[in-house]
Tab-separated table of C-alpha atoms in Angstrom:
chain	number	residue	atom	x	y	z
A	1	GLN	CA	0.011	-0.020	-0.026
A	2	VAL	CA	1.250	3.481	-0.829
A	3	GLN	CA	1.636	6.251	1.704
A	4	LEU	CA	1.312	9.799	0.646
A	5	VAL	CA	2.782	12.744	2.660
A	6	GLU	CA	2.171	16.402	1.728
A	7	SER	CA	4.404	19.163	2.705
A	8	GLY	CA	5.036	22.822	1.805
A	9	GLY	CA	1.951	24.459	3.149
A	10	GLY	CA	2.031	27.555	5.279
A	11	LEU	CA	0.994	31.191	5.707
A	12	VAL	CA	1.400	33.450	2.696
A	13	GLN	CA	0.132	36.916	1.760
A	14	ALA	CA	-2.236	37.355	-1.081
A	15	GLY	CA	-0.323	37.382	-4.384
A	16	GLY	CA	2.415	35.215	-3.041
A	17	SER	CA	3.368	31.682	-4.105
A	18	LEU	CA	3.711	28.228	-2.499
A	19	ARG	CA	4.956	24.827	-3.783
A	20	LEU	CA	3.351	21.815	-2.354
A	21	SER	CA	4.999	18.385	-2.516
A	22	CYS	CA	3.428	14.990	-2.116
A	23	ALA	CA	6.025	12.275	-1.459
A	24	ALA	CA	4.963	8.663	-1.967
A	25	SER	CA	6.377	5.629	-0.309
A	26	GLY	CA	5.721	1.998	-0.142
A	27	ARG	CA	4.811	1.664	-3.812
A	28	SER	CA	5.518	3.468	-7.128
A	29	ILE	CA	3.010	6.121	-8.242
A	30	SER	CA	4.366	6.053	-11.815
A	31	ASP	CA	1.365	3.926	-13.130
A	32	TYR	CA	-1.318	6.113	-11.540
A	33	VAL	CA	-3.141	9.235	-12.114
A	34	MET	CA	-2.466	11.671	-9.199
A	35	GLY	CA	-4.536	14.608	-7.995
A	36	TRP	CA	-4.763	17.439	-5.609
A	37	PHE	CA	-7.910	18.311	-3.769
A	38	ARG	CA	-8.599	20.936	-1.113
A	39	GLN	CA	-11.107	21.448	1.725
A	40	ALA	CA	-11.952	24.809	3.502
A	41	PRO	CA	-13.688	24.806	6.840
A	42	GLY	CA	-17.391	24.014	6.560
A	43	LYS	CA	-17.083	23.017	2.855
A	44	GLU	CA	-16.797	19.886	0.936
A	45	ARG	CA	-13.580	18.606	-0.461
A	46	GLU	CA	-13.115	20.020	-3.903
A	47	PHE	CA	-11.044	19.145	-6.895
A	48	VAL	CA	-7.947	21.277	-7.676
A	49	ALA	CA	-5.867	19.523	-10.349
A	50	THR	CA	-4.959	16.049	-11.792
A	51	ILE	CA	-2.079	14.694	-13.801
A	52	ASP	CA	-2.019	11.496	-15.804
A	53	LYS	CA	0.670	8.889	-15.337
A	54	ASN	CA	2.644	9.965	-18.355
A	55	ASP	CA	2.574	13.738	-17.467
A	56	GLY	CA	1.061	14.337	-20.795
A	57	ASN	CA	-2.201	15.563	-19.666
A	58	THR	CA	-3.326	17.808	-16.875
A	59	MET	CA	-6.700	19.246	-15.740
A	60	TYR	CA	-7.491	22.086	-13.390
A	61	ALA	CA	-10.501	23.493	-11.578
A	62	ASP	CA	-11.558	26.643	-13.260
A	63	SER	CA	-10.823	28.526	-10.029
A	64	VAL	CA	-7.132	27.782	-10.151
A	65	LYS	CA	-6.450	27.653	-13.884
A	66	VAL	CA	-3.352	29.711	-14.990
A	67	ARG	CA	-2.406	30.218	-11.357
A	68	PHE	CA	-1.635	26.662	-10.311
A	69	THR	CA	0.570	24.024	-11.963
A	70	ILE	CA	0.614	20.289	-11.251
A	71	SER	CA	3.580	18.260	-12.081
A	72	ARG	CA	5.195	14.957	-11.195
A	73	ASP	CA	8.691	13.415	-10.861
A	74	ASN	CA	8.214	9.680	-11.160
A	75	ALA	CA	11.830	9.009	-10.422
A	76	LYS	CA	11.469	10.746	-7.070
A	77	ASN	CA	7.899	9.267	-6.597
A	78	THR	CA	6.674	12.793	-5.950
A	79	VAL	CA	3.917	14.922	-7.185
A	80	TYR	CA	3.959	18.786	-6.958
A	81	LEU	CA	1.459	21.714	-6.976
A	82	GLN	CA	2.926	25.086	-7.699
A	83	MET	CA	0.490	27.720	-6.571
A	84	ASN	CA	0.987	31.394	-7.784
A	85	SER	CA	-1.008	34.529	-7.337
A	86	LEU	CA	-2.631	33.158	-4.231
A	87	LYS	CA	-5.848	34.516	-3.014
A	88	PRO	CA	-7.554	34.385	0.370
A	89	GLU	CA	-10.207	32.067	-0.973
A	90	ASP	CA	-7.438	29.520	-1.630
A	91	THR	CA	-7.163	28.910	2.006
A	92	ALA	CA	-7.759	25.323	2.799
A	93	VAL	CA	-6.199	21.958	3.752
A	94	TYR	CA	-4.570	20.550	0.540
A	95	TYR	CA	-4.696	16.809	-0.109
A	96	CYS	CA	-2.735	14.620	-2.431
A	97	ALA	CA	-4.395	11.457	-3.661
A	98	ARG	CA	-3.869	8.526	-6.029
A	99	ALA	CA	-6.620	7.614	-8.513
A	100	TRP	CA	-7.824	4.003	-8.969
A	101	ARG	CA	-8.894	4.926	-12.536
A	102	GLY	CA	-7.289	6.433	-15.474
A	103	GLY	CA	-8.159	9.604	-17.365
A	104	ASN	CA	-9.048	12.940	-15.806
A	105	ALA	CA	-10.245	11.882	-12.374
A	106	GLN	CA	-11.812	14.951	-10.769
A	107	TYR	CA	-14.085	13.477	-8.170
A	108	PRO	CA	-13.011	12.213	-4.664
A	109	PHE	CA	-14.630	8.812	-5.231
A	110	GLU	CA	-12.196	8.174	-8.097
A	111	TYR	CA	-9.298	8.217	-5.639
A	112	ASP	CA	-8.436	5.377	-3.256
A	113	CYS	CA	-5.359	6.680	-1.392
A	114	TRP	CA	-5.010	10.006	0.427
A	115	GLY	CA	-2.399	11.956	2.341
A	116	GLN	CA	-3.036	13.570	5.603
A	117	GLY	CA	-3.162	17.061	4.102
A	118	THR	CA	-1.127	20.268	4.468
A	119	GLN	CA	-2.655	23.620	5.555
A	120	VAL	CA	-2.391	26.600	3.255
A	121	THR	CA	-3.541	30.024	4.607
A	122	VAL	CA	-3.565	33.090	2.463
A	123	SER	CA	-3.929	36.446	4.273
A	124	SER	CA	-5.485	39.529	2.622
């Protein structure tokens, strides 16, 4: 079974940047679609971005398009989320996840393995 550990969260001012990392252990993630989700207090978990196993296709939520970039380094068994031009509404716990299906997986039920999350707080 794979374990996913997110890091890189923190407090940043609006307009700033953060880079989240998701390190996998126990099993290679190279054959899996990977994704990032986020959950703000009192809200449901929402899709942020996904990347296919060959790094040839990515998909983003409309709210983060252009500002966020998902990438992966299969040699390091790690997935990244570069977040630029951060806004207060980006404040949430960010989760990395591994999909059990291929393609553009954008719903939580399409993922079977989750990290513990990392807090991102954007001040205005």
